[in-house]
Amino acid sequence: MQRFKEDFIFGTATSSYQIEGAVNEAGRTPSIWDTFSLTPGKVNNGDTGDVACDHYNRFEEDIEIIKSLGVDSYRFSIAWPRVFPHEGQYNPEGMAFYKRLATRLKEEGIRPFVTLYHWDLPQWAYEKGGWTNRESINWFMEFAEKCFEELDDVVDMWITHNEPWCVAMLGYYEGVHAPGHQNLQEAIQVAHHLLLSHGMAVQYYKETLKKDKPIGITLNLSPVYPASVEEMDYTAAQHFDGYLNRWFLDPVFKGSYPEDMKALYGKNGCDFDFIHDGDLELISIPCDFFGINFYNRALIEASADHPFLYQHAESDYPKTGMGWDISPNEFRELIYRVREDYTRLPIFITENGAAFDDQLEEDGTVKDEGRKSYVEQHLETIAALNEEGMGIQGYYLWSLLDNFEWAFGYDKRFGITYVDFKTQKRYVKDSAKRYTEIVRARTI
Ligand code: GBH
């Protein structure tokens, strides 16, 4: 049996577009995810976030669920197009929703952990070039400043960006996320502007406002392994690690982009004119913590068909409903690597969780053994890591509710609460009950 310290923070997480619905309420305008999901062929079954979990109208009920879980904290994000529905036009009614939400949470003793950007770029900003345009930093800053000004009193911690890799690479290179472009030059430019806007927001928060809540960034990291001892597979793995992990870790913690990846992107026709003097100093500005979203390891082999000469290899690991390897041991190695190569900042696991094919039983239970065991394995790993001095200060289970799983729509259920999307009724799954036990006992 392992113990978590009294001040370890247990939480659960969501994001605005995935749960809120109410896309036309209180002055909200479309985000790129509205546009993308309404474009035929982009999202499974043609699903959209139009209604999602209707959390915008049901947040009181959802806070009751959060309370019943016994968690210390709840992580959510702010829909930018609610707050700035048009360029330069602030919408207090949109902000009021987040004020109500955070205030209610605080009244219940649940600490609000707020992400500014979890992928729902206003459509108006996209039409002016979106994140490929360096101007996007100014639009983001206007949004960030308003959020700091209006919400800092009721927020406990801030995250600037969630998973810039997904925004840049899935959105602008692989084309499977909004806005669905396939252009490497754009993707690395987007990544740069996201990181710059992160640095600028942190600088503004700490140095200009002199506010003191912890502020940081969340990256999605997957430790990468070559599928064999062949040189080619090692090279492929190194490329994939550079693409997924180092392209973001290096600028944030070392103030430089990895040279091998610059060479590779250069070979694929990219230039780096978008990097200006002083940018990397800003990107690597010290933060208060480092947020990591962890789901799986990656097993990689060589492929001549891909510009970066890699492909995912067949693996014999047990898998989640996404087909992702269940890999708590590699999670452990990832944390050691982050500690050795990158940072000693406090670490928060800002997301971890799994999708499975859940079955709602007649008695209203969901016996999600797979998810329960996934969560247990990762929490055991964290407890052990902390005994070895790894300094993980909190854990946010993804996700509070089944929700809009981006390009997969509602088919993939990540919730510890089951949502019947026809009736909007919520059912607490067995994994949630187990999580509550762990949280209450602070023991696993
Ligand atoms: C997160 O993204 C999002 O923040 C959240 O909104 C989403 O609902 C949740 O996770 C569940 O998907 O196998 O090595 O190619 C997930 C980020 C990035 C995790 C890609 C899996 C696969 C890496 N994902 N990663 S690999």
Coordinates of C-alpha atoms and ligand atoms in Angstrom, one line a residue:
M1 CA 0.0 0.0 0.0
Q2 CA 1.2 3.5 -0.9
R3 CA 0.3 6.9 0.5
F4 CA -0.2 10.2 -1.2
K5 CA 0.8 13.2 0.8
E6 CA -1.9 15.3 2.4
D7 CA -1.2 18.2 0.0
F8 CA -1.3 16.0 -3.2
I9 CA -4.0 17.4 -5.4
F10 CA -6.5 15.0 -6.9
G11 CA -8.7 16.3 -9.7
T12 CA -10.6 15.7 -12.8
A13 CA -10.5 17.5 -16.1
T14 CA -12.6 18.7 -19.1
S15 CA -12.5 21.2 -21.9
S16 CA -15.0 23.8 -23.1
Y17 CA -15.8 22.6 -26.6
Q18 CA -16.0 19.0 -25.6
I19 CA -18.7 19.5 -22.9
E20 CA -20.4 22.9 -23.0
G21 CA -22.8 22.8 -26.0
A22 CA -24.9 26.0 -26.1
V23 CA -22.9 27.1 -29.1
N24 CA -25.2 30.0 -29.9
E25 CA -26.0 31.1 -26.4
A26 CA -25.1 34.4 -24.7
G27 CA -23.4 35.9 -27.7
R28 CA -20.9 33.1 -28.4
T29 CA -19.8 32.9 -32.0
P30 CA -18.3 29.8 -33.8
S31 CA -14.9 28.4 -33.2
I32 CA -12.9 26.5 -35.7
W33 CA -14.2 23.3 -34.1
D34 CA -17.8 24.3 -34.9
T35 CA -16.8 24.9 -38.5
F36 CA -14.7 21.7 -38.7
S37 CA -17.3 19.4 -37.1
L38 CA -20.0 20.8 -39.4
T39 CA -17.8 19.9 -42.5
P40 CA -18.9 16.5 -43.8
G41 CA -16.3 13.8 -43.4
K42 CA -14.2 15.4 -40.7
V43 CA -15.8 13.9 -37.5
N44 CA -17.1 10.4 -36.9
N45 CA -20.9 10.1 -37.6
G46 CA -21.0 13.8 -38.3
D47 CA -21.0 14.5 -34.6
T48 CA -20.6 18.2 -33.4
G49 CA -20.3 20.0 -30.2
D50 CA -23.6 21.8 -30.7
V51 CA -25.1 20.1 -27.6
A52 CA -22.3 17.9 -26.2
C53 CA -23.0 17.4 -22.5
D54 CA -25.0 20.6 -22.3
H55 CA -22.7 21.5 -19.5
Y56 CA -23.3 25.2 -20.1
N57 CA -26.8 24.8 -18.8
R58 CA -26.1 21.9 -16.4
F59 CA -23.0 23.0 -14.7
E60 CA -24.6 23.1 -11.2
E61 CA -25.5 19.4 -11.6
D62 CA -22.0 18.7 -12.8
I63 CA -20.5 20.4 -9.8
E64 CA -22.6 18.1 -7.6
I65 CA -20.9 15.2 -9.4
I66 CA -17.5 16.7 -8.8
K67 CA -18.4 17.2 -5.1
S68 CA -19.5 13.6 -4.8
L69 CA -16.1 12.4 -6.2
G70 CA -14.4 14.1 -3.3
V71 CA -11.7 15.6 -5.5
D72 CA -9.7 18.6 -4.5
S73 CA -9.7 20.4 -7.8
Y74 CA -11.4 20.6 -11.2
R75 CA -9.6 21.6 -14.4
F76 CA -11.7 23.2 -17.2
S77 CA -11.0 25.6 -20.1
I78 CA -12.5 28.8 -21.3
A79 CA -14.2 29.1 -24.7
W80 CA -12.5 32.1 -26.3
P81 CA -15.4 32.8 -28.7
R82 CA -17.7 33.2 -25.7
V83 CA -15.4 35.9 -24.3
F84 CA -14.4 37.6 -27.5
P85 CA -17.1 36.8 -30.1
H86 CA -15.7 39.3 -32.5
E87 CA -12.2 40.9 -32.8
G88 CA -11.7 43.5 -30.1
Q89 CA -15.2 43.0 -28.8
Y90 CA -15.4 41.8 -25.2
N91 CA -18.6 39.9 -24.1
P92 CA -19.1 40.1 -20.3
E93 CA -22.0 37.7 -20.5
G94 CA -19.7 35.0 -21.9
M95 CA -17.2 35.6 -19.1
A96 CA -20.0 35.6 -16.5
F97 CA -20.4 31.8 -17.1
Y98 CA -16.8 31.1 -16.0
K99 CA -17.1 33.4 -13.1
R100 CA -20.2 31.6 -11.9
L101 CA -18.6 28.2 -12.4
A102 CA -15.3 29.1 -10.7
T103 CA -17.1 30.8 -7.8
R104 CA -19.4 27.9 -7.2
L105 CA -16.4 25.5 -7.2
K106 CA -14.6 27.6 -4.7
E107 CA -17.7 27.8 -2.5
E108 CA -17.5 24.0 -2.4
G109 CA -13.8 24.0 -1.6
I110 CA -12.9 22.7 -5.1
R111 CA -9.9 24.5 -6.6
P112 CA -10.4 25.8 -10.1
F113 CA -7.5 25.0 -12.4
V114 CA -8.1 27.0 -15.6
T115 CA -6.8 26.4 -19.1
L116 CA -7.0 29.4 -21.4
Y117 CA -6.7 27.6 -24.7
H118 CA -8.0 24.1 -25.3
W119 CA -8.3 24.4 -29.1
D120 CA -11.4 26.4 -29.7
L121 CA -10.0 29.3 -31.7
P122 CA -12.7 31.9 -32.7
Q123 CA -13.6 31.5 -36.3
W124 CA -13.0 35.3 -36.7
A125 CA -9.4 34.8 -35.7
Y126 CA -9.0 31.9 -38.2
E127 CA -10.3 34.1 -40.9
K128 CA -7.5 36.5 -40.3
G129 CA -4.9 33.8 -40.6
G130 CA -5.4 32.1 -37.2
W131 CA -2.3 30.8 -35.4
T132 CA -0.2 31.0 -38.6
N133 CA -0.4 34.8 -38.4
R134 CA 2.0 36.3 -35.8
E135 CA -0.8 38.8 -35.0
S136 CA -2.6 35.9 -33.3
I137 CA -0.3 36.5 -30.3
N138 CA -2.0 39.9 -29.8
W139 CA -5.5 38.5 -30.1
F140 CA -4.6 35.8 -27.6
M141 CA -3.1 38.3 -25.2
E142 CA -6.3 40.4 -25.3
F143 CA -8.2 37.3 -24.3
A144 CA -5.7 36.2 -21.7
E145 CA -5.6 39.7 -20.1
K146 CA -9.4 39.7 -19.7
C147 CA -9.4 36.3 -18.2
F148 CA -6.7 37.2 -15.7
E149 CA -8.5 40.4 -14.8
E150 CA -11.9 38.9 -14.4
L151 CA -11.1 35.5 -12.9
D152 CA -7.9 35.5 -11.0
D153 CA -9.7 36.0 -7.7
V154 CA -11.6 32.7 -8.2
V155 CA -8.9 30.7 -9.9
D156 CA -6.2 28.7 -8.2
M157 CA -3.9 27.9 -11.1
W158 CA -3.5 28.8 -14.7
I159 CA -2.5 26.9 -17.8
T160 CA -1.8 29.0 -20.9
H161 CA -2.0 26.2 -23.6
N162 CA -3.2 22.6 -23.6
E163 CA -1.1 20.4 -25.9
P164 CA 0.3 22.8 -28.5
W165 CA 1.5 19.7 -30.5
C166 CA -2.1 18.7 -31.2
V167 CA -3.1 22.2 -32.2
A168 CA -0.1 22.6 -34.5
M169 CA 0.6 19.1 -35.8
L170 CA -2.9 17.5 -35.8
G171 CA -4.5 20.7 -36.9
Y172 CA -2.0 22.0 -39.5
Y173 CA 0.1 19.1 -40.6
E174 CA -1.8 15.9 -40.2
G175 CA -5.1 17.6 -40.9
V176 CA -7.2 15.5 -38.6
H177 CA -8.1 18.3 -36.2
A178 CA -9.5 21.8 -36.9
P179 CA -8.8 23.6 -39.1
G180 CA -7.7 20.5 -41.1
H181 CA -4.7 21.9 -43.0
Q182 CA -1.8 19.7 -44.2
N183 CA 1.2 22.0 -44.4
L184 CA 4.3 21.5 -42.4
Q185 CA 5.5 25.1 -42.7
E186 CA 2.3 26.3 -41.3
A187 CA 2.4 23.7 -38.5
I188 CA 5.8 24.7 -37.2
Q189 CA 4.8 28.4 -37.5
V190 CA 1.6 27.7 -35.5
A191 CA 3.6 25.8 -32.9
H192 CA 6.0 28.8 -32.6
H193 CA 3.2 31.3 -32.2
L194 CA 1.4 29.2 -29.6
L195 CA 4.6 28.9 -27.6
L196 CA 5.3 32.6 -27.9
S197 CA 1.8 33.5 -26.8
H198 CA 2.4 31.2 -23.8
G199 CA 5.6 33.1 -22.9
M200 CA 3.9 36.4 -23.3
A201 CA 1.0 35.5 -21.2
V202 CA 3.2 34.2 -18.4
Q203 CA 5.4 37.4 -18.6
Y204 CA 2.3 39.6 -18.5
Y205 CA 0.8 37.7 -15.6
K206 CA 3.9 37.6 -13.4
E207 CA 5.8 40.8 -14.3
T208 CA 3.1 43.3 -15.3
L209 CA 0.2 42.2 -13.2
K210 CA 2.5 40.8 -10.4
K211 CA -0.1 38.1 -9.7
D212 CA 0.9 35.1 -7.8
K213 CA -1.2 32.1 -8.7
P214 CA 0.9 29.3 -10.2
I215 CA 1.0 29.5 -14.0
G216 CA 2.4 27.1 -16.6
I217 CA 1.9 25.1 -19.8
T218 CA 0.6 21.6 -20.5
L219 CA 2.3 19.4 -23.1
N220 CA 1.2 16.0 -24.3
L221 CA 4.2 13.7 -24.0
S222 CA 4.5 10.1 -25.2
P223 CA 7.8 8.3 -24.5
V224 CA 9.0 6.8 -27.8
Y225 CA 10.7 3.4 -28.3
P226 CA 12.2 1.9 -31.4
A227 CA 10.6 -1.4 -32.4
S228 CA 13.9 -3.2 -32.9
V229 CA 17.6 -2.7 -32.5
E230 CA 18.0 -1.8 -36.2
E231 CA 19.6 1.5 -36.8
M232 CA 16.8 2.5 -39.1
D233 CA 14.2 2.0 -36.3
Y234 CA 16.3 4.1 -33.9
T235 CA 16.5 6.9 -36.4
A236 CA 12.7 6.7 -37.0
A237 CA 12.1 6.8 -33.2
Q238 CA 14.4 9.7 -32.8
H239 CA 12.4 11.6 -35.5
F240 CA 9.1 10.8 -33.9
D241 CA 10.4 11.8 -30.5
G242 CA 11.6 15.1 -32.0
Y243 CA 8.3 15.7 -33.7
L244 CA 6.1 14.9 -30.8
N245 CA 8.1 15.7 -27.7
R246 CA 11.4 17.6 -28.2
W247 CA 10.0 20.2 -30.6
F248 CA 8.0 21.5 -27.6
L249 CA 10.1 20.5 -24.6
D250 CA 13.3 22.1 -25.9
P251 CA 12.1 25.6 -26.6
V252 CA 10.1 25.7 -23.3
F253 CA 12.9 24.4 -21.1
K254 CA 16.2 25.0 -23.1
G255 CA 15.3 28.0 -25.2
S256 CA 16.1 26.4 -28.5
Y257 CA 14.6 24.2 -31.1
P258 CA 16.3 20.8 -31.6
E259 CA 18.9 21.0 -34.4
D260 CA 18.2 17.5 -35.8
M261 CA 14.6 18.4 -36.3
K262 CA 15.3 21.7 -37.8
A263 CA 17.5 19.9 -40.4
L264 CA 14.7 17.4 -41.0
Y265 CA 12.0 20.1 -41.4
G266 CA 14.4 22.0 -43.6
K267 CA 14.9 19.0 -45.8
N268 CA 11.1 18.9 -46.1
G269 CA 11.0 22.5 -47.5
C270 CA 10.6 24.5 -44.3
D271 CA 12.2 27.8 -43.5
F272 CA 12.5 29.3 -40.0
D273 CA 12.0 33.0 -40.9
F274 CA 9.2 33.2 -38.4
I275 CA 11.6 32.9 -35.5
H276 CA 12.6 36.5 -34.5
D277 CA 15.3 37.7 -32.1
G278 CA 14.2 37.3 -28.5
D279 CA 11.4 34.8 -29.2
L280 CA 13.1 31.9 -27.6
E281 CA 13.9 33.9 -24.4
L282 CA 10.2 34.6 -24.1
I283 CA 9.2 31.0 -24.8
S284 CA 11.5 29.7 -22.1
I285 CA 10.4 32.2 -19.5
P286 CA 10.3 30.4 -16.1
C287 CA 6.9 29.0 -15.1
D288 CA 5.7 27.8 -11.7
F289 CA 4.9 24.2 -12.7
F290 CA 5.0 21.9 -15.7
G291 CA 1.7 20.2 -16.8
I292 CA 2.0 16.8 -18.5
N293 CA -0.8 14.9 -20.3
F294 CA 0.1 11.3 -20.5
Y295 CA -1.9 8.6 -22.3
N296 CA 0.5 6.1 -23.9
R297 CA 3.9 5.2 -25.1
A298 CA 4.7 5.0 -28.8
L299 CA 6.4 2.1 -30.6
I300 CA 8.1 3.3 -33.8
E301 CA 9.7 1.7 -36.8
A302 CA 11.3 2.9 -40.0
S303 CA 9.1 3.7 -43.1
A304 CA 10.2 5.1 -46.4
D305 CA 6.7 6.3 -47.0
H306 CA 6.7 9.1 -44.4
P307 CA 8.6 12.3 -44.8
F308 CA 10.1 11.8 -41.4
L309 CA 10.7 8.1 -42.2
Y310 CA 8.7 6.6 -39.4
Q311 CA 5.5 4.7 -38.8
H312 CA 3.8 3.2 -35.7
A313 CA 4.8 -0.4 -35.2
E314 CA 2.5 -3.2 -34.2
S315 CA 2.8 -3.8 -30.4
D316 CA 1.6 -6.6 -28.2
Y317 CA 0.8 -4.4 -25.2
P318 CA -2.7 -4.4 -23.7
K319 CA -4.7 -1.5 -25.3
T320 CA -7.4 1.0 -24.4
G321 CA -10.5 1.5 -26.6
M322 CA -8.4 4.0 -28.6
G323 CA -6.0 1.2 -29.5
W324 CA -3.4 3.0 -27.4
D325 CA -0.8 0.9 -25.4
I326 CA -1.4 0.8 -21.7
S327 CA 2.1 1.6 -20.5
P328 CA 2.5 2.8 -16.9
N329 CA 6.2 1.6 -16.8
E330 CA 7.0 3.9 -19.8
F331 CA 5.1 6.7 -18.0
R332 CA 7.6 6.2 -15.2
E333 CA 10.6 6.4 -17.6
L334 CA 9.1 9.6 -19.1
I335 CA 9.0 11.3 -15.7
Y336 CA 12.6 10.4 -15.1
R337 CA 13.6 11.8 -18.5
V338 CA 11.7 15.0 -17.9
R339 CA 13.5 15.4 -14.5
E340 CA 17.0 14.5 -15.9
D341 CA 16.8 16.4 -19.2
Y342 CA 14.4 19.2 -18.7
T343 CA 13.1 20.6 -15.5
R344 CA 12.8 20.4 -11.7
L345 CA 9.6 22.4 -11.6
P346 CA 6.7 20.9 -9.8
I347 CA 4.9 18.5 -12.2
F348 CA 1.2 18.2 -12.5
I349 CA -0.3 15.3 -14.5
T350 CA -3.0 17.5 -16.0
E351 CA -4.6 14.6 -17.9
N352 CA -4.5 10.8 -17.8
G353 CA -7.3 8.4 -18.6
A354 CA -8.7 6.0 -21.1
A355 CA -11.5 5.3 -23.4
F356 CA -13.3 1.9 -23.3
D357 CA -16.5 0.5 -24.8
D358 CA -18.7 1.1 -21.7
Q359 CA -22.0 -0.6 -21.2
L360 CA -24.7 1.1 -19.2
E361 CA -26.5 -1.6 -17.2
E362 CA -30.2 -1.6 -16.5
D363 CA -29.5 -0.7 -12.9
G364 CA -27.7 2.4 -14.0
T365 CA -24.2 1.1 -13.2
V366 CA -21.2 1.0 -15.6
K367 CA -18.7 -1.7 -14.8
D368 CA -15.7 -0.2 -16.5
E369 CA -13.0 -2.5 -15.1
G370 CA -10.6 -1.6 -17.8
R371 CA -10.6 2.1 -16.9
K372 CA -10.5 1.4 -13.2
S373 CA -7.4 -0.7 -13.6
Y374 CA -5.8 1.9 -16.0
V375 CA -6.3 4.6 -13.4
E376 CA -5.0 2.4 -10.6
Q377 CA -1.9 1.5 -12.5
H378 CA -1.0 5.1 -13.2
L379 CA -1.7 6.2 -9.7
E380 CA 0.4 3.4 -8.3
T381 CA 3.2 4.6 -10.6
I382 CA 2.8 8.2 -9.4
A383 CA 2.9 7.2 -5.7
A384 CA 6.1 5.2 -6.4
L385 CA 7.6 8.0 -8.4
N386 CA 6.9 10.4 -5.5
E387 CA 8.6 8.1 -3.1
E388 CA 11.6 8.4 -5.3
G389 CA 11.5 12.1 -5.1
M390 CA 10.0 12.9 -8.5
G391 CA 7.8 15.8 -7.2
I392 CA 4.5 15.1 -8.8
Q393 CA 2.0 17.4 -7.1
G394 CA -1.3 16.6 -8.6
Y395 CA -3.3 14.2 -10.9
Y396 CA -6.3 15.1 -13.1
L397 CA -8.3 12.2 -14.4
W398 CA -9.5 12.7 -17.9
S399 CA -12.4 13.0 -18.0
L400 CA -15.2 14.0 -15.6
L401 CA -17.8 13.2 -18.3
D402 CA -18.1 11.3 -21.5
N403 CA -17.7 14.0 -24.1
F404 CA -17.0 15.1 -27.7
E405 CA -13.8 13.2 -28.4
W406 CA -12.7 15.5 -31.3
A407 CA -12.4 13.7 -34.6
F408 CA -13.9 10.6 -32.9
G409 CA -17.1 12.3 -31.9
Y410 CA -19.2 10.7 -29.2
D411 CA -18.0 7.1 -30.1
K412 CA -15.1 7.2 -27.7
R413 CA -16.0 7.5 -24.0
F414 CA -13.3 8.9 -21.7
G415 CA -15.6 9.8 -18.8
I416 CA -15.6 8.5 -15.3
T417 CA -19.3 9.6 -15.5
Y418 CA -21.4 8.0 -18.3
V419 CA -23.5 10.5 -20.3
D420 CA -26.6 9.3 -22.1
F421 CA -26.5 11.8 -24.9
K422 CA -30.2 11.3 -25.7
T423 CA -31.4 12.2 -22.2
Q424 CA -28.4 14.0 -20.9
K425 CA -28.6 11.9 -17.8
R426 CA -25.3 11.2 -16.0
Y427 CA -24.3 7.9 -14.4
V428 CA -21.3 7.5 -12.2
K429 CA -19.1 4.7 -13.4
D430 CA -17.4 2.1 -11.3
S431 CA -14.0 3.8 -12.1
A432 CA -15.3 7.0 -10.5
K433 CA -16.3 5.1 -7.4
R434 CA -12.9 3.6 -7.1
Y435 CA -11.2 7.0 -7.7
T436 CA -13.3 8.4 -4.9
E437 CA -12.1 5.6 -2.6
I438 CA -8.4 6.4 -3.5
V439 CA -8.9 10.1 -3.1
R440 CA -10.7 9.8 0.3
A441 CA -8.1 7.3 1.7
R442 CA -5.2 9.1 -0.1
T443 CA -3.9 5.6 -0.4
I444 CA -3.6 3.0 -3.1
Ligands
GBH1 C1 -6.0 14.9 -25.0 O1 -5.4 14.8 -26.2 C2 -6.8 16.2 -25.1 O2 -6.2 17.2 -24.3 C3 -8.2 16.0 -24.7 O3 -9.0 17.0 -25.1 C4 -8.7 14.6 -25.3 O4 -10.1 14.5 -25.1 C5 -8.0 13.6 -24.6 O5 -6.6 13.8 -24.7 C6 -8.3 12.2 -25.1 O6 -7.9 12.0 -26.4 O7 0.6 7.0 -30.0 O8 2.6 8.2 -29.8 O9 1.2 8.6 -31.7 C7 -4.8 13.6 -26.5 C8 -3.5 13.7 -27.1 C9 -1.9 12.9 -28.6 C10 -2.8 11.4 -26.9 C11 -1.5 11.8 -29.4 C12 -2.3 10.3 -27.7 C13 -0.8 9.5 -29.4 C14 0.6 9.6 -29.4 N1 -3.0 12.5 -27.8 N2 -1.2 10.6 -28.6 S1 1.3 8.2 -30.3

